[in-house]
Coordinates of C-alpha atoms and ligand atoms in Angstrom, one line a residue:
M1 CA -14.1 -99.6 196.7
P2 CA -13.8 -102.0 199.7
E3 CA -15.1 -100.8 203.1
S4 CA -11.6 -101.0 204.7
T5 CA -10.1 -98.8 201.9
R6 CA -12.9 -96.3 202.4
T7 CA -12.2 -96.2 206.2
D8 CA -8.4 -95.8 205.6
L9 CA -9.0 -93.0 203.2
S10 CA -11.4 -91.2 205.5
R11 CA -8.9 -91.4 208.3
A12 CA -6.0 -90.1 206.1
R13 CA -8.3 -87.3 204.9
G14 CA -9.0 -86.2 208.5
Q15 CA -5.3 -86.2 209.2
L16 CA -4.4 -84.2 206.1
L17 CA -7.1 -81.6 206.8
A18 CA -5.9 -81.2 210.4
E19 CA -2.4 -80.6 209.0
L20 CA -3.6 -78.1 206.4
S21 CA -5.6 -76.2 208.9
R22 CA -2.3 -75.3 210.7
E23 CA -1.0 -73.7 207.5
V24 CA -4.1 -72.2 206.0
M25 CA -6.3 -69.8 208.0
D26 CA -9.0 -69.0 205.4
E27 CA -12.0 -71.0 206.5
R28 CA -13.6 -70.9 203.0
V29 CA -10.5 -72.5 201.6
L30 CA -10.5 -75.2 204.3
D31 CA -14.1 -75.8 203.6
A32 CA -13.5 -76.3 199.9
L33 CA -10.7 -78.7 200.7
R34 CA -13.1 -80.7 202.9
R35 CA -15.7 -80.8 200.1
V36 CA -13.6 -82.0 197.1
P37 CA -12.6 -85.7 197.2
R38 CA -9.0 -85.8 196.0
E39 CA -9.2 -89.5 195.5
R40 CA -11.3 -88.9 192.4
F41 CA -8.5 -86.8 190.8
V42 CA -5.6 -89.2 191.2
P43 CA -5.0 -92.4 189.0
D44 CA -6.9 -95.4 190.3
D45 CA -3.8 -97.3 191.4
L46 CA -2.7 -94.3 193.6
R47 CA -6.0 -93.8 195.4
S48 CA -4.7 -95.1 198.7
M49 CA -2.2 -92.2 198.6
A50 CA -4.7 -89.5 197.8
Y51 CA -4.5 -87.9 201.3
D52 CA -0.7 -88.1 201.6
N53 CA 0.6 -84.6 201.5
L54 CA 2.5 -85.3 198.3
P55 CA 2.3 -84.5 194.6
L56 CA 1.4 -87.6 192.6
P57 CA 2.0 -88.5 188.9
I58 CA -1.0 -88.2 186.6
G59 CA 0.8 -89.2 183.3
Y60 CA 2.5 -87.2 180.5
G61 CA 5.3 -86.2 183.0
Q62 CA 2.8 -84.1 185.0
T63 CA 1.6 -84.2 188.6
I64 CA -1.4 -83.3 190.8
S65 CA 0.3 -80.8 193.1
Q66 CA 0.9 -81.3 196.8
P67 CA -2.2 -80.6 198.8
S68 CA -0.4 -78.0 201.1
M69 CA 0.8 -76.1 198.0
V70 CA -2.7 -76.2 196.4
A71 CA -4.1 -74.9 199.7
I72 CA -1.5 -72.1 200.1
M73 CA -1.9 -71.1 196.5
T74 CA -5.7 -71.0 196.6
Q75 CA -5.6 -68.9 199.8
A76 CA -3.1 -66.5 198.2
L77 CA -5.6 -65.8 195.4
Q78 CA -7.9 -64.0 198.0
L79 CA -11.0 -65.1 196.0
G80 CA -14.4 -63.5 196.4
A81 CA -17.6 -65.3 195.6
S82 CA -18.3 -63.1 192.5
D83 CA -14.7 -63.5 191.1
T84 CA -13.7 -64.9 187.7
V85 CA -10.5 -66.9 188.0
L86 CA -8.1 -68.3 185.5
E87 CA -6.0 -71.4 186.2
I88 CA -3.0 -72.2 183.9
G89 CA -2.4 -76.0 184.1
T90 CA -5.6 -77.9 184.6
G91 CA -3.7 -81.2 185.2
S92 CA -6.0 -83.5 187.1
G93 CA -8.7 -80.8 187.5
Y94 CA -8.4 -80.9 191.3
Q95 CA -7.5 -77.3 191.9
A96 CA -10.1 -76.2 189.4
A97 CA -12.7 -78.1 191.4
L98 CA -11.6 -76.3 194.6
L99 CA -11.7 -72.9 192.8
S100 CA -15.1 -73.6 191.5
L101 CA -16.5 -73.7 195.0
L102 CA -14.8 -70.3 195.9
A103 CA -15.4 -68.2 192.8
Q104 CA -18.2 -67.5 190.4
R105 CA -16.5 -68.7 187.2
V106 CA -13.4 -70.7 186.6
V107 CA -11.5 -70.8 183.3
T108 CA -8.7 -73.4 183.2
T109 CA -6.3 -74.1 180.4
E110 CA -4.2 -77.3 179.8
R111 CA -1.5 -77.8 177.2
V112 CA -1.8 -81.6 177.1
P113 CA -5.1 -82.5 175.3
P114 CA -5.7 -85.9 176.9
L115 CA -5.2 -84.4 180.4
A116 CA -7.8 -81.7 179.5
D117 CA -10.2 -84.5 178.4
E118 CA -9.7 -86.5 181.6
A119 CA -10.2 -83.4 183.8
K120 CA -13.3 -82.5 181.9
A121 CA -14.8 -85.9 182.6
R122 CA -14.0 -85.6 186.3
L123 CA -15.5 -82.1 186.5
A124 CA -18.7 -83.2 184.8
E125 CA -20.7 -82.8 188.0
P126 CA -23.4 -80.1 188.6
R127 CA -21.4 -78.4 191.4
Y128 CA -18.5 -77.9 189.0
S129 CA -20.6 -76.5 186.2
N130 CA -19.0 -73.1 186.5
V131 CA -15.6 -74.5 185.3
E132 CA -14.6 -74.3 181.6
V133 CA -11.6 -76.4 180.5
H134 CA -9.7 -75.2 177.4
V135 CA -6.8 -76.8 175.6
S136 CA -4.2 -74.0 175.2
E137 CA -1.9 -73.5 172.3
D138 CA 1.5 -71.9 172.5
S139 CA 0.4 -68.6 174.0
I140 CA -0.2 -68.4 177.8
G141 CA -3.6 -67.8 179.4
W142 CA -7.0 -67.4 177.8
V143 CA -7.4 -63.9 176.4
E144 CA -11.0 -64.5 175.4
G145 CA -12.1 -64.7 179.0
A146 CA -10.0 -61.7 180.3
P147 CA -9.9 -59.7 182.5
Y148 CA -9.6 -62.0 185.5
D149 CA -9.9 -61.2 189.2
A150 CA -7.3 -63.9 189.9
I151 CA -4.9 -66.1 188.0
A152 CA -3.2 -69.2 189.3
V153 CA -0.3 -70.7 187.4
T154 CA 0.3 -74.3 188.6
A155 CA 3.5 -74.9 186.7
G156 CA 6.9 -73.2 187.3
A157 CA 8.2 -70.4 185.1
P158 CA 11.5 -68.5 184.8
E159 CA 9.8 -65.1 185.4
V160 CA 6.4 -63.5 185.7
P161 CA 4.8 -63.6 182.1
M162 CA 3.7 -60.0 181.1
E163 CA 0.9 -61.6 179.0
L164 CA -0.7 -62.8 182.3
I165 CA -0.5 -59.4 184.0
E166 CA -2.3 -58.0 180.9
Q167 CA -5.1 -60.5 181.5
L168 CA -5.6 -59.4 185.1
A169 CA -8.3 -56.9 186.1
D170 CA -7.3 -53.9 188.2
G171 CA -7.0 -55.1 191.8
G172 CA -6.4 -58.7 190.3
R173 CA -4.0 -61.2 191.9
L174 CA -1.6 -63.5 189.9
V175 CA 0.0 -66.3 191.9
I176 CA 2.8 -68.1 190.1
P177 CA 6.0 -70.1 191.0
V178 CA 9.0 -68.3 189.6
G179 CA 12.7 -69.1 189.7
S180 CA 15.0 -71.9 188.5
R181 CA 13.8 -75.3 187.3
A182 CA 15.0 -76.9 190.6
L183 CA 13.5 -74.3 193.0
Q184 CA 11.0 -71.6 192.7
E185 CA 9.5 -68.9 194.9
L186 CA 5.7 -68.7 195.0
V187 CA 5.0 -65.0 194.1
R188 CA 1.8 -63.0 194.2
I189 CA 1.5 -60.0 191.9
T190 CA -1.3 -57.6 192.7
K191 CA -2.2 -55.3 189.8
T192 CA -3.0 -51.7 190.8
P193 CA -3.4 -48.5 188.9
E194 CA 0.0 -47.4 190.4
G195 CA 1.7 -50.6 189.2
A196 CA 2.3 -54.2 190.3
I197 CA 2.9 -55.1 194.0
R198 CA 4.9 -58.2 194.6
N199 CA 4.7 -60.5 197.6
N200 CA 7.0 -63.5 198.1
L201 CA 5.1 -66.4 199.7
G202 CA 7.8 -69.0 200.1
G203 CA 9.9 -71.7 198.3
C204 CA 8.2 -74.4 196.2
R205 CA 8.9 -76.8 193.4
F206 CA 6.4 -77.3 190.5
V207 CA 6.6 -79.1 187.2
P208 CA 7.8 -76.7 184.4
L209 CA 5.5 -74.6 182.3
L210 CA 5.4 -75.7 178.7
G211 CA 5.2 -73.5 175.6
E212 CA 5.7 -69.7 175.6
S213 CA 7.0 -68.1 178.8
A214 CA 8.8 -71.4 179.8
W215 CA 12.5 -72.0 180.4
P216 CA 14.2 -71.8 177.0
D217 CA 15.1 -75.5 176.5
Q218 CA 11.8 -76.8 177.8
P219 CA 9.9 -79.1 175.3
S220 CA 6.8 -77.3 174.2
K221 CA 4.5 -80.4 174.7
G222 CA 4.0 -82.8 177.6
G223 CA 5.8 -86.2 178.0
E224 CA 4.7 -89.8 177.3
P225 CA 1.3 -90.9 178.7
A226 CA 2.7 -93.2 181.4
Ligands
SAH1 N1 -3.5 -77.8 188.8 C1 -3.1 -79.1 188.6 C2 -1.6 -79.4 188.7 C3 -1.1 -79.7 187.3 S1 0.6 -79.7 187.1 C4 -3.9 -80.1 189.4 O1 -4.7 -79.6 190.3 O2 -3.9 -81.3 189.2 C5 0.8 -78.5 185.8 C6 0.0 -78.7 184.5 O3 0.2 -77.6 183.7 C7 0.3 -79.9 183.7 O4 -0.8 -80.7 183.5 C8 0.9 -79.3 182.4 O5 0.6 -80.1 181.3 C9 0.2 -78.0 182.4 N2 0.8 -76.9 181.6 C10 2.1 -76.7 181.5 N3 2.4 -75.6 180.7 C11 1.1 -75.1 180.4 C12 0.7 -73.9 179.6 N4 1.5 -73.1 179.1 N5 -0.7 -73.7 179.5 C13 -1.5 -74.6 180.1 N6 -1.2 -75.7 180.8 C14 0.1 -75.9 181.0

């Protein structure tokens, strides 16, 4: 990468982190955001935009989520260092990389096999060695690894899938965008012995979930590569 590009990226990165630190109070989350280079998780031709506070296309009709949304969602998971966390929607692998610095074990599932392969390659670094990437079939989540202390769904859904509440440990948190295809609410469900507690965390817009638990006319696989 040319020196000038590196300088521009580092300036953009500083600005983005300053912006995120106004929305996110959890120092551990901010520290993880500082430590994971987002430019390694976006397509090469979009690297100059890696620190714009925007979602960016990663192929197959999917996106790497907007940094502020990733930050808010990660904070909402209330992770402890000994937690096991499940992410639905590996995509680029960026959020999984952040989660790996905040939890003991990260299980992440992706519906589009080539995206899972690309994410695995990006996550093949010793510091991300606590991340497992799985290609998921029609059913949602990864029952083999349950129960989870936290679950993040990084694609929008019409409602909270019961299958995911079942994969949560007692005291576990599920963070998921739910609503219509055009607009969702970021929701946190905390599982307790007395039932589920729901917190609404604000409006958002994610790419749609695929497969089971998706909107009814959603195709079950991802789009074309480009
Ligand atoms: N967390 C990602 C954002 C990915 S966008 C990142 O940091 O880059 C959402 C991703 O969810 C897409 O890659 C999409 O293919 C995947 N996806 C959609 N439905 C899914 C399902 N049922 N199970 C697993 N992954 C799914």
